Coordinates of N, CA and C in Angstrom, one line a residue:
M1 N 16.9 33.3 -11.6 CA 16.5 32.2 -10.8 C 15.2 31.7 -11.3
K2 N 15.1 30.5 -11.6 CA 13.9 30.0 -12.3 C 13.3 28.8 -11.6
V3 N 12.0 28.5 -11.8 CA 11.3 27.4 -11.2 C 10.2 26.9 -12.1
N4 N 10.1 25.6 -12.2 CA 9.0 25.0 -12.9 C 9.0 25.3 -14.4
S5 N 9.7 24.5 -15.2 CA 9.7 24.8 -16.7 C 8.4 24.2 -17.3
E6 N 7.8 23.2 -16.6 CA 6.5 22.7 -17.1 C 5.4 23.6 -16.7
K7 N 4.6 23.9 -17.7 CA 3.5 24.9 -17.4 C 2.3 24.2 -16.9
R8 N 1.6 24.8 -16.0 CA 0.3 24.2 -15.4 C -0.9 24.7 -16.2
G9 N -1.9 23.9 -16.1 CA -3.2 24.3 -16.6 C -3.3 24.3 -18.2
L10 N -2.4 23.5 -18.8 CA -2.5 23.5 -20.3 C -2.7 22.1 -20.7
G11 N -3.6 21.9 -21.6 CA -3.9 20.6 -22.3 C -4.2 19.6 -21.2
E12 N -3.6 18.4 -21.4 CA -3.9 17.2 -20.6 C -3.3 17.4 -19.2
T13 N -2.4 18.3 -19.0 CA -1.8 18.4 -17.7 C -2.7 19.3 -16.8
R14 N -3.7 19.9 -17.3 CA -4.5 20.8 -16.4 C -5.1 20.0 -15.3
G15 N -4.9 20.5 -14.1 CA -5.4 20.0 -12.9 C -4.8 18.7 -12.4
K16 N -3.6 18.3 -13.0 CA -3.1 17.0 -12.7 C -1.7 17.1 -12.1
R17 N -1.1 18.3 -12.0 CA 0.2 18.4 -11.5 C 0.3 18.1 -10.0
N18 N -0.6 18.6 -9.2 CA -0.6 18.3 -7.8 C -1.9 17.7 -7.4
K19 N -1.9 16.3 -7.5 CA -3.1 15.6 -7.3 C -3.6 15.7 -5.8
V20 N -2.7 15.8 -4.9 CA -3.0 15.9 -3.5 C -3.5 17.3 -3.1
K21 N -4.8 17.4 -2.8 CA -5.4 18.7 -2.5 C -5.4 18.9 -1.0
K22 N -4.3 18.8 -0.4 CA -4.2 19.0 1.1 C -2.8 19.6 1.4
P23 N -2.7 20.1 2.6 CA -1.4 20.7 3.0 C -0.3 19.8 2.9
R24 N 0.8 20.2 2.4 CA 2.0 19.3 2.2 C 3.3 20.0 2.8
R25 N 3.2 21.3 3.1 CA 4.4 22.0 3.6 C 4.0 22.9 4.8
C26 N 3.2 22.3 5.7 CA 2.9 23.0 6.9 C 2.0 24.2 6.8
E27 N 1.1 24.2 5.7 CA 0.2 25.3 5.6 C -0.9 25.1 6.6
T28 N -1.2 26.2 7.3 CA -2.3 26.2 8.3 C -3.6 26.7 7.8
N29 N -3.6 27.3 6.7 CA -4.9 27.9 6.1 C -4.9 27.6 4.6
F30 N -4.9 26.3 4.3 CA -4.6 25.8 3.0 C -5.7 26.1 2.0
L31 N -6.9 25.7 2.3 CA -8.1 25.8 1.4 C -9.3 26.3 2.2
P32 N -9.4 27.5 2.6 CA -10.5 28.0 3.5 C -11.8 28.1 2.7
N33 N -12.9 28.1 3.4 CA -14.2 28.3 2.7 C -14.3 29.8 2.4
L34 N -15.3 30.1 1.5 CA -15.5 31.5 1.2 C -16.1 32.2 2.4
P35 N -15.9 33.5 2.6 CA -16.4 34.2 3.7 C -17.9 34.1 3.8
Q36 N -18.5 34.1 5.0 CA -19.9 34.1 5.1 C -20.5 35.3 4.5
G37 N -21.6 35.1 3.7 CA -22.3 36.2 3.1 C -21.7 36.5 1.7
K38 N -20.6 35.9 1.3 CA -20.0 36.2 0.0 C -20.0 34.9 -0.9
D39 N -20.1 35.1 -2.2 CA -19.9 34.0 -3.1 C -18.8 34.3 -4.1
R40 N -18.6 33.4 -5.0 CA -17.5 33.6 -6.0 C -17.7 34.8 -6.9
E41 N -19.0 35.1 -7.2 CA -19.2 36.3 -8.1 C -18.9 37.6 -7.4
S42 N -19.3 37.7 -6.1 CA -19.0 39.0 -5.4 C -17.5 39.1 -5.1
L43 N -16.8 38.0 -4.8 CA -15.4 38.1 -4.6 C -14.6 38.4 -5.9
D44 N -15.2 37.9 -7.0 CA -14.5 38.1 -8.3 C -14.6 39.6 -8.7
K45 N -15.7 40.2 -8.3 CA -15.8 41.7 -8.5 C -14.7 42.4 -7.7
E46 N -14.5 42.0 -6.5 CA -13.4 42.6 -5.7 C -12.1 42.3 -6.4
R47 N -11.9 41.1 -6.9 CA -10.7 40.9 -7.7 C -10.5 41.8 -8.8
E48 N -11.5 42.1 -9.5 CA -11.5 43.0 -10.7 C -11.1 44.4 -10.2
Q49 N -11.6 44.8 -9.0 CA -11.2 46.1 -8.5 C -9.7 46.2 -8.1
I50 N -9.2 45.1 -7.7 CA -7.8 45.0 -7.4 C -7.0 45.2 -8.7
V51 N -7.4 44.5 -9.7 CA -6.7 44.6 -11.0 C -6.7 46.1 -11.5
V52 N -7.8 46.8 -11.4 CA -7.9 48.2 -11.8 C -7.0 49.0 -10.9
E53 N -7.0 48.8 -9.6 CA -6.2 49.6 -8.7 C -4.7 49.4 -9.0
M54 N -4.3 48.2 -9.4 CA -2.9 47.9 -9.7 C -2.4 48.6 -11.0
T55 N -3.3 49.0 -11.8 CA -2.9 49.7 -13.0 C -2.5 51.2 -12.7
K56 N -2.9 51.7 -11.6 CA -2.6 53.1 -11.2 C -1.1 53.2 -10.9
R57 N -0.6 54.4 -11.1 CA 0.8 54.7 -10.9 C 1.1 54.5 -9.4
T58 N 0.2 54.9 -8.5 CA 0.3 54.7 -7.1 C -0.9 54.1 -6.5
P59 N -0.9 52.8 -6.5 CA -2.1 52.0 -6.0 C -2.4 52.4 -4.5
D60 N -3.6 52.3 -4.1 CA -4.0 52.5 -2.8 C -3.6 51.2 -2.0
I61 N -2.6 51.3 -1.2 CA -2.0 50.1 -0.5 C -3.0 49.6 0.5
T62 N -3.7 50.5 1.2 CA -4.7 50.1 2.2 C -5.8 49.3 1.6
F63 N -6.3 49.8 0.4 CA -7.4 49.1 -0.3 C -6.9 47.7 -0.8
V64 N -5.7 47.7 -1.4 CA -5.2 46.4 -1.9 C -5.0 45.4 -0.8
D65 N -4.5 45.9 0.3 CA -4.3 44.9 1.5 C -5.6 44.3 1.9
A66 N -6.6 45.2 2.1 CA -7.9 44.7 2.6 C -8.6 43.8 1.5
A67 N -8.5 44.2 0.3 CA -9.1 43.4 -0.8 C -8.4 42.0 -1.0
M68 N -7.1 42.0 -0.9 CA -6.4 40.8 -1.0 C -6.7 39.8 0.1
S69 N -6.9 40.4 1.3 CA -7.2 39.6 2.5 C -8.7 39.0 2.3
S70 N -9.6 39.8 1.8 CA -11.0 39.4 1.6 C -11.1 38.4 0.6
T71 N -10.3 38.4 -0.4 CA -10.4 37.5 -1.6 C -9.5 36.3 -1.4
Y72 N -8.9 36.1 -0.3 CA -7.9 35.0 -0.1 C -8.5 33.6 -0.4
S73 N -9.7 33.4 0.1 CA -10.3 32.0 -0.1 C -10.6 31.8 -1.6
L74 N -11.0 32.8 -2.3 CA -11.3 32.6 -3.8 C -10.0 32.3 -4.5
R75 N -8.9 33.0 -4.1 CA -7.6 32.8 -4.8 C -7.1 31.4 -4.5
R76 N -7.3 30.9 -3.3 CA -6.8 29.6 -2.9 C -7.6 28.5 -3.7
Q77 N -8.9 28.7 -3.9 CA -9.7 27.8 -4.6 C -9.2 27.7 -6.1
E78 N -8.9 28.9 -6.6 CA -8.3 28.9 -8.0 C -7.0 28.2 -8.1
V79 N -6.1 28.5 -7.2 CA -4.8 27.9 -7.2 C -4.8 26.4 -7.0
I80 N -5.6 25.9 -6.1 CA -5.6 24.5 -5.7 C -6.5 23.7 -6.7
E81 N -7.7 24.2 -7.0 CA -8.7 23.4 -7.8 C -8.4 23.6 -9.3
D82 N -8.1 24.8 -9.7 CA -8.0 25.0 -11.2 C -6.6 24.9 -11.7
E83 N -5.6 25.2 -10.8 CA -4.2 25.2 -11.2 C -3.9 26.0 -12.5
P84 N -4.3 27.2 -12.6 CA -4.0 28.0 -13.8 C -2.6 28.2 -14.0
P85 N -2.1 28.5 -15.2 CA -0.7 28.8 -15.5 C -0.4 30.1 -14.7
V86 N 0.9 30.2 -14.3 CA 1.3 31.3 -13.5 C 1.1 32.6 -14.2
S87 N 1.3 32.6 -15.5 CA 1.1 33.8 -16.3 C -0.3 34.3 -16.2
Q88 N -1.3 33.4 -16.2 CA -2.7 33.7 -16.0 C -3.0 34.3 -14.6
M89 N -2.3 33.7 -13.6 CA -2.5 34.2 -12.2 C -2.0 35.6 -12.1
K90 N -0.9 35.9 -12.9 CA -0.3 37.3 -12.8 C -1.3 38.3 -13.4
V91 N -2.0 37.9 -14.4 CA -3.0 38.8 -15.0 C -4.2 39.0 -14.1
Q92 N -4.7 37.9 -13.5 CA -5.9 37.9 -12.6 C -5.6 38.5 -11.3
W93 N -4.4 38.3 -10.8 CA -4.0 38.7 -9.4 C -2.7 39.4 -9.4
P94 N -2.6 40.6 -10.1 CA -1.3 41.3 -10.2 C -0.7 41.7 -8.9
A95 N -1.5 42.0 -7.9 CA -0.9 42.4 -6.6 C -0.2 41.3 -5.9
L96 N -0.6 40.0 -6.2 CA 0.1 38.9 -5.6 C 1.6 38.8 -6.0
F97 N 2.0 39.4 -7.1 CA 3.3 39.3 -7.5 C 4.1 40.6 -7.1
T98 N 3.8 41.2 -6.0 CA 4.6 42.2 -5.4 C 5.1 41.7 -4.1
E99 N 6.3 42.2 -3.7 CA 6.9 41.8 -2.5 C 6.0 41.9 -1.3
R100 N 5.3 43.0 -1.2 CA 4.4 43.2 -0.1 C 3.3 42.1 0.0
Q101 N 2.7 41.8 -1.1 CA 1.6 40.8 -1.0 C 2.1 39.4 -0.9
I102 N 3.3 39.1 -1.5 CA 3.9 37.8 -1.3 C 4.1 37.5 0.2
S103 N 4.6 38.5 0.9 CA 4.8 38.4 2.4 C 3.5 38.2 3.1
K104 N 2.5 39.0 2.7 CA 1.2 38.9 3.4 C 0.5 37.6 3.1
E105 N 0.6 37.1 1.8 CA 0.0 35.8 1.4 C 0.6 34.7 2.2
F106 N 1.9 34.7 2.4 CA 2.6 33.7 3.1 C 2.1 33.6 4.6
T107 N 1.9 34.8 5.2 CA 1.4 34.9 6.5 C 0.0 34.3 6.6
R108 N -0.8 34.6 5.6 CA -2.2 34.1 5.6 C -2.2 32.6 5.5
L109 N -1.2 32.1 4.8 CA -1.2 30.6 4.5 C -0.5 29.8 5.6
V110 N 0.5 30.3 6.2 CA 1.2 29.5 7.2 C 1.3 30.1 8.6
S111 N 0.8 31.3 8.7 CA 0.8 32.0 10.0 C 2.2 32.3 10.5
K112 N 3.1 32.7 9.6 CA 4.4 33.1 9.9 C 4.8 34.3 9.1
D113 N 5.7 35.1 9.7 CA 6.3 36.2 8.9 C 7.4 35.7 8.1
L114 N 7.3 35.8 6.8 CA 8.3 35.2 5.8 C 9.6 35.8 6.0
S115 N 9.7 37.1 5.9 CA 11.0 37.8 5.9 C 11.7 37.6 7.3
K116 N 11.0 37.9 8.4 CA 11.5 37.7 9.7 C 12.1 36.3 10.0
S117 N 11.2 35.3 9.6 CA 11.6 33.9 9.9 C 12.9 33.6 9.0
F118 N 12.8 34.0 7.8 CA 13.9 33.6 6.8 C 15.3 34.2 7.3
F119 N 15.3 35.5 7.5 CA 16.6 36.1 7.9 C 17.0 35.8 9.3
E120 N 16.1 35.6 10.2 CA 16.5 35.1 11.5 C 17.1 33.7 11.4
G121 N 16.5 32.8 10.7 CA 17.0 31.5 10.5 C 18.4 31.5 9.8
L122 N 18.5 32.3 8.8 CA 19.7 32.4 8.0 C 20.9 33.0 8.9
D123 N 20.6 34.0 9.6 CA 21.6 34.6 10.5 C 22.0 33.6 11.6
G124 N 21.0 32.8 12.1 CA 21.3 31.9 13.2 C 22.2 30.7 12.7
H125 N 22.2 30.4 11.4 CA 22.9 29.2 11.0 C 24.1 29.6 10.1
L126 N 24.3 30.9 9.8 CA 25.3 31.3 8.8 C 26.7 31.0 9.2
S127 N 27.1 31.3 10.4 CA 28.5 31.0 10.8 C 28.8 29.5 10.7
K128 N 27.9 28.7 11.2 CA 28.1 27.2 11.1 C 28.2 26.7 9.7
L129 N 27.3 27.3 8.8 CA 27.3 26.9 7.4 C 28.6 27.2 6.8
I130 N 29.2 28.4 7.1 CA 30.4 28.8 6.5 C 31.5 27.8 7.0
Q131 N 31.5 27.5 8.3 CA 32.5 26.5 8.8 C 32.4 25.2 8.1
L132 N 31.2 24.7 7.8 CA 31.0 23.4 7.1 C 31.6 23.5 5.7
F133 N 31.3 24.6 5.0 CA 31.8 24.8 3.7 C 33.3 24.8 3.7
R134 N 33.9 25.5 4.7 CA 35.4 25.7 4.7 C 36.0 24.3 5.0
S135 N 35.3 23.4 5.7 CA 35.9 22.2 6.1 C 36.0 21.2 4.9
K136 N 35.4 21.5 3.8 CA 35.4 20.6 2.7 C 36.3 21.1 1.6
R137 N 36.7 20.3 0.7 CA 37.6 20.6 -0.4 C 36.8 20.7 -1.7
Y138 N 37.1 21.8 -2.5 CA 36.3 22.0 -3.7 C 37.2 22.2 -4.9
E139 N 38.1 21.3 -5.1 CA 39.0 21.4 -6.2 C 38.3 21.3 -7.6
D140 N 37.2 20.5 -7.6 CA 36.4 20.4 -8.8 C 35.4 21.4 -9.0
I141 N 35.2 22.3 -8.0 CA 34.2 23.4 -8.1 C 34.9 24.7 -7.9
P142 N 35.6 25.2 -8.9 CA 36.3 26.5 -8.7 C 35.4 27.7 -8.3
E143 N 34.1 27.6 -8.7 CA 33.2 28.7 -8.3 C 33.1 28.8 -6.8
M144 N 33.0 27.6 -6.1 CA 32.8 27.5 -4.7 C 34.1 28.0 -4.0
T145 N 35.2 27.6 -4.5 CA 36.5 28.1 -4.0 C 36.6 29.6 -4.0
S146 N 36.2 30.1 -5.1 CA 36.2 31.6 -5.3 C 35.3 32.3 -4.3
I147 N 34.1 31.7 -4.1 CA 33.2 32.3 -3.2 C 33.7 32.3 -1.7
L148 N 34.3 31.2 -1.3 CA 34.9 31.1 0.0 C 36.1 32.1 0.2
E149 N 36.9 32.2 -0.9 CA 38.0 33.2 -0.8 C 37.5 34.6 -0.7
S150 N 36.4 34.9 -1.4 CA 35.9 36.2 -1.3 C 35.4 36.7 0.0
L151 N 35.1 35.7 0.9 CA 34.6 36.0 2.2 C 35.7 36.5 3.1
D152 N 36.9 36.3 2.7 CA 38.1 36.8 3.5 C 38.6 38.1 3.0
K153 N 37.9 38.7 2.0 CA 38.4 39.9 1.4 C 37.4 41.1 1.9
D154 N 38.0 42.3 1.8 CA 37.2 43.4 2.0 C 36.2 43.5 0.9
P155 N 34.9 43.7 1.1 CA 33.9 43.7 0.0 C 34.1 44.8 -0.9
C156 N 34.9 45.8 -0.6 CA 35.2 47.0 -1.5 C 36.4 46.7 -2.3
D157 N 37.2 45.7 -1.9 CA 38.4 45.5 -2.7 C 38.1 45.0 -4.1
G158 N 38.7 45.7 -5.1 CA 38.4 45.3 -6.5 C 37.1 45.7 -7.0
E159 N 36.4 46.5 -6.3 CA 35.0 46.9 -6.7 C 35.1 47.7 -8.0
E160 N 36.1 48.6 -8.1 CA 36.3 49.4 -9.3 C 36.5 48.6 -10.6
D161 N 37.3 47.5 -10.4 CA 37.6 46.6 -11.5 C 36.3 45.9 -12.0
V162 N 35.5 45.5 -11.0 CA 34.2 44.8 -11.3 C 33.2 45.7 -12.1
I163 N 33.1 46.9 -11.6 CA 32.1 47.8 -12.2 C 32.6 48.6 -13.4
K164 N 33.9 48.5 -13.7 CA 34.4 49.3 -14.8 C 33.8 48.8 -16.2
G165 N 33.2 49.8 -16.9 CA 32.6 49.5 -18.2 C 31.2 49.0 -18.1
V166 N 30.7 48.8 -16.9 CA 29.3 48.4 -16.7 C 28.4 49.6 -16.8
V167 N 27.5 49.6 -17.7 CA 26.5 50.7 -17.9 C 25.3 50.5 -17.0
I168 N 24.8 49.3 -17.0 CA 23.6 48.9 -16.2 C 24.0 47.7 -15.3
G169 N 23.5 47.8 -14.1 CA 23.8 46.7 -13.1 C 23.1 45.4 -13.4
I170 N 23.4 44.4 -12.6 CA 22.8 43.1 -12.7 C 21.4 43.1 -12.4
L171 N 20.5 42.5 -13.1 CA 19.1 42.4 -12.9 C 18.8 41.1 -12.2
V172 N 18.3 41.1 -11.0 CA 17.9 39.9 -10.2 C 16.4 39.7 -10.5
A173 N 16.1 38.6 -11.1 CA 14.7 38.4 -11.5 C 14.3 36.9 -11.1
L174 N 13.0 36.7 -11.1 CA 12.4 35.4 -10.9 C 11.7 35.0 -12.2
V175 N 12.0 33.8 -12.6 CA 11.4 33.2 -13.8 C 10.6 31.9 -13.4
I176 N 9.4 31.9 -13.6 CA 8.5 30.8 -13.3 C 7.8 30.4 -14.6
E177 N 7.8 29.1 -14.9 CA 7.1 28.6 -16.1 C 7.5 29.4 -17.4
E178 N 8.8 29.7 -17.5 CA 9.3 30.4 -18.7 C 8.8 31.9 -18.8
Q179 N 8.4 32.4 -17.7 CA 7.9 33.8 -17.7 C 8.7 34.6 -16.6
V180 N 9.1 35.8 -17.0 CA 9.7 36.7 -15.9 C 8.6 37.2 -15.1
I181 N 8.5 36.7 -13.8 CA 7.4 37.0 -12.9 C 7.7 38.2 -12.1
M182 N 9.0 38.4 -11.6 CA 9.4 39.5 -10.9 C 10.8 39.9 -11.3
H183 N 11.0 41.2 -11.3 CA 12.4 41.7 -11.6 C 12.7 42.9 -10.7
H184 N 13.9 43.4 -10.8 CA 14.4 44.5 -10.0 C 14.5 44.1 -8.5
L185 N 14.7 42.8 -8.2 CA 14.8 42.4 -6.8 C 16.2 42.9 -6.3
S186 N 16.3 43.2 -5.1 CA 17.5 43.9 -4.6 C 18.7 43.0 -4.5
D187 N 18.5 41.7 -4.2 CA 19.7 40.8 -4.1 C 19.3 39.4 -4.2
I188 N 20.2 38.5 -4.1 CA 19.9 37.0 -4.2 C 19.1 36.5 -3.0
P189 N 19.5 36.9 -1.8 CA 18.7 36.4 -0.6 C 17.2 36.9 -0.7
N190 N 17.0 38.1 -1.2 CA 15.7 38.6 -1.4 C 14.9 37.9 -2.5
A191 N 15.7 37.5 -3.5 CA 15.1 36.7 -4.6 C 14.6 35.3 -4.1
F192 N 15.5 34.7 -3.3 CA 15.1 33.4 -2.7 C 13.9 33.5 -1.8
L193 N 13.9 34.6 -1.0 CA 12.8 34.9 -0.1 C 11.5 34.9 -0.9
N194 N 11.4 35.7 -2.0 CA 10.2 35.9 -2.7 C 9.9 34.6 -3.5
L195 N 10.9 33.9 -4.0 CA 10.7 32.6 -4.6 C 9.9 31.6 -3.7
M196 N 10.4 31.5 -2.5 CA 9.7 30.7 -1.5 C 8.3 31.1 -1.3
G197 N 8.1 32.4 -1.2 CA 6.8 32.9 -1.0 C 5.8 32.6 -2.1
L198 N 6.3 32.7 -3.3 CA 5.5 32.4 -4.5 C 5.3 30.9 -4.6
V199 N 6.3 30.1 -4.3 CA 6.1 28.6 -4.3 C 4.9 28.2 -3.4
Y200 N 4.9 28.8 -2.3 CA 3.8 28.5 -1.3 C 2.5 29.1 -1.8
A201 N 2.5 30.4 -2.3 CA 1.3 31.1 -2.7 C 0.6 30.4 -3.9
L202 N 1.4 29.9 -4.8 CA 0.9 29.3 -6.0 C 0.9 27.7 -6.0
N203 N 1.2 27.2 -4.8 CA 1.2 25.7 -4.6 C 2.1 25.0 -5.6
L204 N 3.3 25.5 -5.9 CA 4.2 24.9 -6.8 C 5.1 23.9 -6.2
N205 N 5.5 23.0 -7.0 CA 6.5 22.0 -6.5 C 7.9 22.7 -6.5
Y206 N 8.7 22.3 -5.6 CA 10.1 22.8 -5.6 C 10.8 22.4 -6.9
P207 N 11.6 23.4 -7.5 CA 12.3 23.0 -8.7 C 13.3 21.9 -8.4
K208 N 13.4 20.9 -9.3 CA 14.3 19.8 -9.0 C 15.7 20.2 -8.7
E209 N 16.2 21.2 -9.4 CA 17.6 21.5 -9.2 C 17.8 22.3 -7.9
L210 N 16.7 22.7 -7.3 CA 16.8 23.5 -6.0 C 16.0 22.8 -4.9
K211 N 15.8 21.5 -5.1 CA 14.9 20.7 -4.2 C 15.5 20.8 -2.7
F212 N 16.7 20.4 -2.6 CA 17.3 20.3 -1.2 C 17.6 21.7 -0.7
T213 N 18.0 22.6 -1.5 CA 18.1 24.0 -1.1 C 16.8 24.6 -0.6
S214 N 15.7 24.3 -1.3 CA 14.4 24.8 -0.9 C 14.0 24.1 0.4
E215 N 14.3 22.9 0.6 CA 13.9 22.2 1.8 C 14.7 22.7 3.0
V216 N 16.0 23.1 2.8 CA 16.8 23.7 3.8 C 16.2 25.0 4.2
I217 N 15.8 25.8 3.2 CA 15.2 27.1 3.5 C 13.9 26.9 4.3
Q218 N 13.1 26.0 3.9 CA 11.8 25.7 4.6 C 12.0 25.2 6.0
H219 N 12.8 24.2 6.1 CA 12.9 23.5 7.4 C 13.8 24.2 8.4
L220 N 15.0 24.7 7.9 CA 16.0 25.2 8.8 C 15.9 26.7 9.0
F221 N 15.7 27.4 7.9 CA 15.7 28.9 8.0 C 14.3 29.4 8.4
I222 N 13.2 29.0 7.7 CA 11.9 29.5 8.0 C 11.3 28.8 9.2
G223 N 11.7 27.5 9.4 CA 11.3 26.8 10.6 C 9.9 26.1 10.4
L224 N 9.6 25.7 9.2 CA 8.4 25.0 8.9 C 8.6 23.5 8.7
G225 N 8.0 22.7 9.6 CA 8.2 21.2 9.4 C 9.6 20.7 9.7
S226 N 10.3 21.3 10.6 CA 11.6 21.0 10.9 C 11.8 19.5 11.5
D227 N 10.7 19.0 12.0 CA 10.7 17.7 12.6 C 10.4 16.6 11.5
S228 N 10.1 17.0 10.3 CA 9.7 16.0 9.3 C 10.5 16.2 8.0
C229 N 11.8 16.6 8.1 CA 12.6 16.9 7.0 C 13.2 15.6 6.5
T230 N 13.7 15.7 5.2 CA 14.4 14.5 4.6 C 15.7 14.1 5.4
A231 N 16.2 12.9 5.1 CA 17.4 12.5 5.8 C 18.6 13.4 5.5
R232 N 18.7 13.9 4.3 CA 19.8 14.8 3.9 C 19.7 16.1 4.7
V233 N 18.5 16.7 4.8 CA 18.3 17.9 5.5 C 18.5 17.7 7.0
H234 N 18.0 16.6 7.5 CA 18.2 16.3 8.9 C 19.7 16.1 9.3
S235 N 20.5 15.5 8.3 CA 21.9 15.4 8.6 C 22.6 16.8 8.7
L236 N 22.2 17.7 7.8 CA 22.7 19.0 7.8 C 22.3 19.7 9.1
K237 N 21.1 19.6 9.5 CA 20.6 20.2 10.7 C 21.4 19.7 11.9
S238 N 21.7 18.4 12.0 CA 22.5 17.9 13.1 C 23.8 18.5 13.1
K239 N 24.5 18.6 12.0 CA 25.8 19.2 11.9 C 25.8 20.7 12.4
L240 N 24.7 21.4 12.0 CA 24.6 22.8 12.4 C 24.4 23.0 13.9
L241 N 23.8 22.0 14.5 CA 23.5 22.1 15.9 C 24.6 21.6 16.9
R242 N 25.6 21.1 16.3 CA 26.7 20.5 17.1 C 27.5 21.6 17.8

């Protein structure tokens, strides 16, 4: 799963990808001021401590949680004002690219629980979505037909044929700006979940090929800005609520 083939922070594109420096996806804590009594230098020292901690085999989760919260404003200034490449962000803020901190960063940014909102929204709309898919014809999309047919089968049927000869299982990974950012994700829904979290945390544009999918996840599943969605997403929302 990939997003943003165009790299940020390089050459003439530096600082120009997202000219609007204000909330655009219902962020409630978009660009906070630095904490009282702290400056960029002191916060950067905390950042360096996080980097060191993340090199340990078993990082101190309590310390990382507190330090990531304390340095949130510095991180947002870097993301919004400097727009560094994602590869650089991963070096400077390695903890941000863990599932735990993606979830916490999302909560800091939009005041919502990412996982809870996503899966509750997905579960709430899933049966209607499947009904909509089944009501359409997909002669030209055999992959979709195969997926719908698989929903009627026992998930264990044919499992032995699928895994026969497989030495290593499928790797679910996220690729952003031509870099593998996260890997060993448990499944596709979890990959989408973390992708959305990183898109928010890094202030990225939705990938063109997943624009409407991303908007559906944002507006209908997570419940952010559901009153200001595009006409296409609003149409889907109306069908799901019938």
